RNA sequence: GCCCGGGUGGCGAAAUGGUAAACGCGGGCGACUUAAAAUCGCCUGGCUUCGGCCGUGCAGGUUCGAGUCCUGCCCCGGGCACCA
């Protein structure tokens, strides 16, 4: 039996864990490297074959860095609060703690069998009392610094989930999870003042080694824009309307004002004749959620209030309207409308026949539409003739002099709605006193733990699960003995993931969230790897908390994650057809349709033949049949060809491949090598079951370098001592050089291809020498650690190959005596020449020109120019 | 609509402005075998009058030389979407 992963893998996994081979230790003598995976939410589904791509990549890097002499922190844990466990509890009555524990055990089992070199002694679970305590402690710090406050805010209430959702969790007016409708309601909620950090969250992005598109997404989410606030006096009153504009230079072109329907001045501005129309409009707008309103980019609607304001630059009367294209939550909730130079204002003005006054000449025609390009000011008194940028500066100075406005900055980012009406989350460590004030639970009373509950069903009437436990809600203030009420809300799932990377530095600490020594040594995270779906939310929230802890003196670096990488998604092949059993009635035997007989229009699919509505169905990937051309067929019907679709793995599409089955068949090492070899870390690709055997064969060949077959048995080869022949030394050196370079660039895919070349060629002419064998195993250990460890121990080593020293090589071996150059004539490759490595350009040129093939193409013409690229090629231009 | 990515053999993919397709899958041929599997070796972009010619989504440009840089367009994936 040549290479049998099942015989060796669990043995090494157990040994690594029992001996704590990969413990992370603070070692002042060594440089540190903190490589972190985004910790998973342990869902009931378990891992599919795509999840470990990031984990396997970080593991290869962690192992590489250890071999390079770094003290490596490579931990794993569980982001275990969250909605699914609670929803499961509602359905089955199983306590979320039970479900969570079960799922964690399954995840841990799956990760362990991949041979990942985590320091499992540092495992954290965000639902553990000892973790919750410090999450609540950080909340206390936010509260003490005035960054956590309660406010009556219009929230996104989702009746189906029975909870409020953050703006970020609402997509197109529906909940991100489950796509249930969401409505706007005012409720008292905990808010975190993330807006106070907006500027720093932007500025500090500069120093981070993150993918540019992720930085950009954060920038756009924060949405900084520079402009001015301008006060428009209200006609017939002492009041004024303050507007925010990014184009103060167009102030002379402001021909009307628009208030958001929720603006506090709406009632005051409205005249009697207009009141009924205004009230109706305001009421209509209130019924729509903000997302619905902003998503609707159709025709502009609005109502005139009957009131007027005065344009401060020219004292002209401008009518005041309300319209829902103005958002109450951005800027001042009011705008000055400049229809000539803003398309939305132009659409509105055109519809309601409001004058359009051009105040910027930029070559455009304002009768056709708004002209938004910069240009030169016109019809603008003292601004006339100034280019847009100068006009802005000038008018801002004027506004400030006159006390009529000022330059200012606005952000799209809002404060973070931080409470949820759920059970399975961290309780707020606060007490509401009878006088209406709120104070923190004293530190020595933390953690505030969840009360036991046996019914998790949301009541649907804005009551939270916790309010059903009066004996928990009702308590006393330990300082005064006065009655107090606990908060009925819990924190969102983000709370635990906002600081887990700090807990990993010192996870067993009972007296602090982490010690200053551990934080000093390990932070920041040098490499953070996880899904691009966290580009804004998790990464923005975690940066915010980290900055608060920085300001409070608990951490020494401004940013938590130095380098960020997003693994590409591994896709699965799914197989689709359609049927007309729209109600999923099991009693019906539906008509089946292949995709080719179905017409798709938007969300609707109809049978091409009769126009009946049909519904997509998927055949599980193991149940398809292939005809002789390789076309997938329905399991029972030869006439139904299945459409092959490459998409995200999910249970409902029947295209999930579990790592368990891959490991059982090919072993963890082959699964790891294939995952890495498929392509670059950040690129996604479909998982092809046909690809793994190739990687398995590579491991088998590696194994055969060390073992020889004698009839039925096999025995370890005796490896000659030393470095071997010149060719072997050169190949070994080139492999080390190449693999090192690839690992520094985080390209394990090409590193593995170099090891494949090594295995193919190293023992071609002479037996594998000892030195080459050891260098190879140390490198191989990054990708196929079990096999490397096994062979390493067979060579007589007692320590782990994962703790050896990265191999070195002699640079001189990479320089050969002669080199092969390509010769081009007019840029086309015509010949190949062999020249001494140290030949100078003239000598190379002479050899090239003398070449027969070159002569034929030069056709006796005199070269006009000869370019010699040392070590590469010669190009002769005639 | 706007902003990011990406488009290279039958497939996954390589390639500091310098010989396009390394490595792997699949396919073909051969060796070993009674045979098959496994293994090993060789071949594998298209066309060709066997001189070559054409080939990195399309059309141009810069350059001695472009997959790589620039301009315009097409397609696919992702993000944002009335933010004044």
PDB file of C-alpha atoms (C1' of nucleotides) in Angstrom, chain A residues 213 216 225 244-246 291 293-294 296-297 300 325-327 330 335 344 412 414 677-678 680 684-685 694 697 701 704 749 753 756-757 760 822 829-830 856 867 869 872-873 875 877, chain B residues 2-8 11-20 22-26 38-42 51-55 63-66 77-84:
ATOM      1  CA  UNK A 213     -11.974  48.068  -3.436  1.00  0.00           C
ATOM      2  CA  UNK A 216     -13.343  52.279  -1.310  1.00  0.00           C
ATOM      3  CA  UNK A 225     -18.799  65.264   1.460  1.00  0.00           C
ATOM      4  CA  UNK A 244     -26.698  71.690   3.390  1.00  0.00           C
ATOM      5  CA  UNK A 245     -25.204  71.980  -0.078  1.00  0.00           C
ATOM      6  CA  UNK A 246     -22.047  70.771  -1.795  1.00  0.00           C
ATOM      7  CA  UNK A 291     -35.089  52.311   1.850  1.00  0.00           C
ATOM      8  CA  UNK A 293     -38.292  55.831  -0.594  1.00  0.00           C
ATOM      9  CA  UNK A 294     -34.697  56.072  -1.672  1.00  0.00           C
ATOM     10  CA  UNK A 296     -37.744  54.491  -5.808  1.00  0.00           C
ATOM     11  CA  UNK A 297     -35.944  56.585  -8.391  1.00  0.00           C
ATOM     12  CA  UNK A 300     -40.432  63.065  -8.313  1.00  0.00           C
ATOM     13  CA  UNK A 325     -36.465  62.840  -2.325  1.00  0.00           C
ATOM     14  CA  UNK A 326     -34.997  64.845   0.515  1.00  0.00           C
ATOM     15  CA  UNK A 327     -33.961  62.661   3.440  1.00  0.00           C
ATOM     16  CA  UNK A 330     -28.824  63.452   5.923  1.00  0.00           C
ATOM     17  CA  UNK A 335     -31.954  71.504   0.607  1.00  0.00           C
ATOM     18  CA  UNK A 344     -32.997  65.774  -9.295  1.00  0.00           C
ATOM     19  CA  UNK A 412     -23.776  59.434   5.094  1.00  0.00           C
ATOM     20  CA  UNK A 414     -25.307  57.356  10.844  1.00  0.00           C
ATOM     21  CA  UNK A 677      -3.491  24.750  -5.983  1.00  0.00           C
ATOM     22  CA  UNK A 678      -6.833  25.679  -7.615  1.00  0.00           C
ATOM     23  CA  UNK A 680      -4.962  32.485  -6.233  1.00  0.00           C
ATOM     24  CA  UNK A 684     -13.176  32.033  -6.648  1.00  0.00           C
ATOM     25  CA  UNK A 685     -13.724  28.950  -8.778  1.00  0.00           C
ATOM     26  CA  UNK A 694      -4.079  14.990  -9.390  1.00  0.00           C
ATOM     27  CA  UNK A 697      -1.015  11.664  -7.083  1.00  0.00           C
ATOM     28  CA  UNK A 701       4.791  10.515  -5.813  1.00  0.00           C
ATOM     29  CA  UNK A 704       7.445   7.214  -3.337  1.00  0.00           C
ATOM     30  CA  UNK A 749      -0.670  27.894  -5.852  1.00  0.00           C
ATOM     31  CA  UNK A 753       3.624  23.794  -8.736  1.00  0.00           C
ATOM     32  CA  UNK A 756       5.543  19.261  -8.195  1.00  0.00           C
ATOM     33  CA  UNK A 757       8.431  19.956 -10.548  1.00  0.00           C
ATOM     34  CA  UNK A 760       9.038  14.950 -10.846  1.00  0.00           C
ATOM     35  CA  UNK A 822      15.445  33.994 -27.690  1.00  0.00           C
ATOM     36  CA  UNK A 829      10.775  35.091 -32.287  1.00  0.00           C
ATOM     37  CA  UNK A 830      13.002  33.437 -34.922  1.00  0.00           C
ATOM     38  CA  UNK A 856      17.429  33.889 -43.089  1.00  0.00           C
ATOM     39  CA  UNK A 867      18.132  45.456 -28.404  1.00  0.00           C
ATOM     40  CA  UNK A 869      17.787  42.290 -22.822  1.00  0.00           C
ATOM     41  CA  UNK A 872      16.164  37.259 -21.808  1.00  0.00           C
ATOM     42  CA  UNK A 873      16.371  37.946 -25.500  1.00  0.00           C
ATOM     43  CA  UNK A 875      15.644  41.802 -30.785  1.00  0.00           C
ATOM     44  CA  UNK A 877      15.254  45.513 -36.010  1.00  0.00           C
TER      45      UNK A 877
ATOM     46  C1'   C B   2     -22.452  55.342 -10.898  1.00  0.00           C
ATOM     47  C1'   C B   3     -18.049  52.846  -8.636  1.00  0.00           C
ATOM     48  C1'   C B   4     -14.915  48.542  -8.270  1.00  0.00           C
ATOM     49  C1'   G B   5     -13.069  43.591  -9.948  1.00  0.00           C
ATOM     50  C1'   G B   6     -12.530  40.184 -14.055  1.00  0.00           C
ATOM     51  C1'   G B   7     -12.497  38.137 -19.445  1.00  0.00           C
ATOM     52  C1'   U B   8      -5.774  33.787 -21.597  1.00  0.00           C
ATOM     53  C1'   C B  11     -11.157  22.778 -18.017  1.00  0.00           C
ATOM     54  C1'   G B  12      -8.488  25.012 -13.106  1.00  0.00           C
ATOM     55  C1'   A B  13      -4.627  28.288 -14.274  1.00  0.00           C
ATOM     56  C1'   A B  14       0.982  30.513 -15.132  1.00  0.00           C
ATOM     57  C1'   A B  15       3.587  34.751 -17.071  1.00  0.00           C
ATOM     58  C1'   U B  16       9.174  41.913 -13.102  1.00  0.00           C
ATOM     59  C1'   G B  17       6.643  45.639 -20.699  1.00  0.00           C
ATOM     60  C1'   G B  18      10.878  40.749 -23.062  1.00  0.00           C
ATOM     61  C1'   U B  19      10.295  33.144 -25.908  1.00  0.00           C
ATOM     62  C1'   A B  20       2.053  33.222 -24.109  1.00  0.00           C
ATOM     63  C1'   A B  22       4.667  26.714 -16.379  1.00  0.00           C
ATOM     64  C1'   C B  23       1.978  23.247 -12.995  1.00  0.00           C
ATOM     65  C1'   G B  24      -2.452  20.302 -12.693  1.00  0.00           C
ATOM     66  C1'   C B  25      -7.106  18.104 -14.798  1.00  0.00           C
ATOM     67  C1'   G B  26      -9.069  15.949 -19.163  1.00  0.00           C
ATOM     68  C1'   A B  38      -2.241   1.281 -11.064  1.00  0.00           C
ATOM     69  C1'   U B  39       2.462   3.222 -12.446  1.00  0.00           C
ATOM     70  C1'   C B  40       6.086   5.297 -15.826  1.00  0.00           C
ATOM     71  C1'   G B  41       7.445   7.924 -20.593  1.00  0.00           C
ATOM     72  C1'   C B  42       6.090  11.012 -24.742  1.00  0.00           C
ATOM     73  C1'   G B  51       8.491  28.030 -45.476  1.00  0.00           C
ATOM     74  C1'   G B  52       5.433  29.688 -42.006  1.00  0.00           C
ATOM     75  C1'   C B  53       0.828  32.256 -40.569  1.00  0.00           C
ATOM     76  C1'   C B  54      -2.778  33.350 -36.725  1.00  0.00           C
ATOM     77  C1'   G B  55      -3.597  33.373 -31.573  1.00  0.00           C
ATOM     78  C1'   U B  63       6.682  50.843 -27.906  1.00  0.00           C
ATOM     79  C1'   C B  64      12.220  47.725 -31.001  1.00  0.00           C
ATOM     80  C1'   G B  65       8.668  44.553 -28.334  1.00  0.00           C
ATOM     81  C1'   A B  66       1.867  44.615 -25.232  1.00  0.00           C
ATOM     82  C1'   G B  77     -19.213  39.055 -11.342  1.00  0.00           C
ATOM     83  C1'   G B  78     -19.585  42.336  -7.023  1.00  0.00           C
ATOM     84  C1'   G B  79     -20.852  46.948  -4.513  1.00  0.00           C
ATOM     85  C1'   C B  80     -23.726  51.473  -4.225  1.00  0.00           C
ATOM     86  C1'   A B  81     -28.035  53.600  -5.758  1.00  0.00           C
ATOM     87  C1'   C B  82     -32.596  60.528  -5.075  1.00  0.00           C
ATOM     88  C1'   C B  83     -26.831  61.437   0.433  1.00  0.00           C
ATOM     89  C1'   A B  84     -28.130  67.623  -2.051  1.00  0.00           C
TER      90        A B  84
END
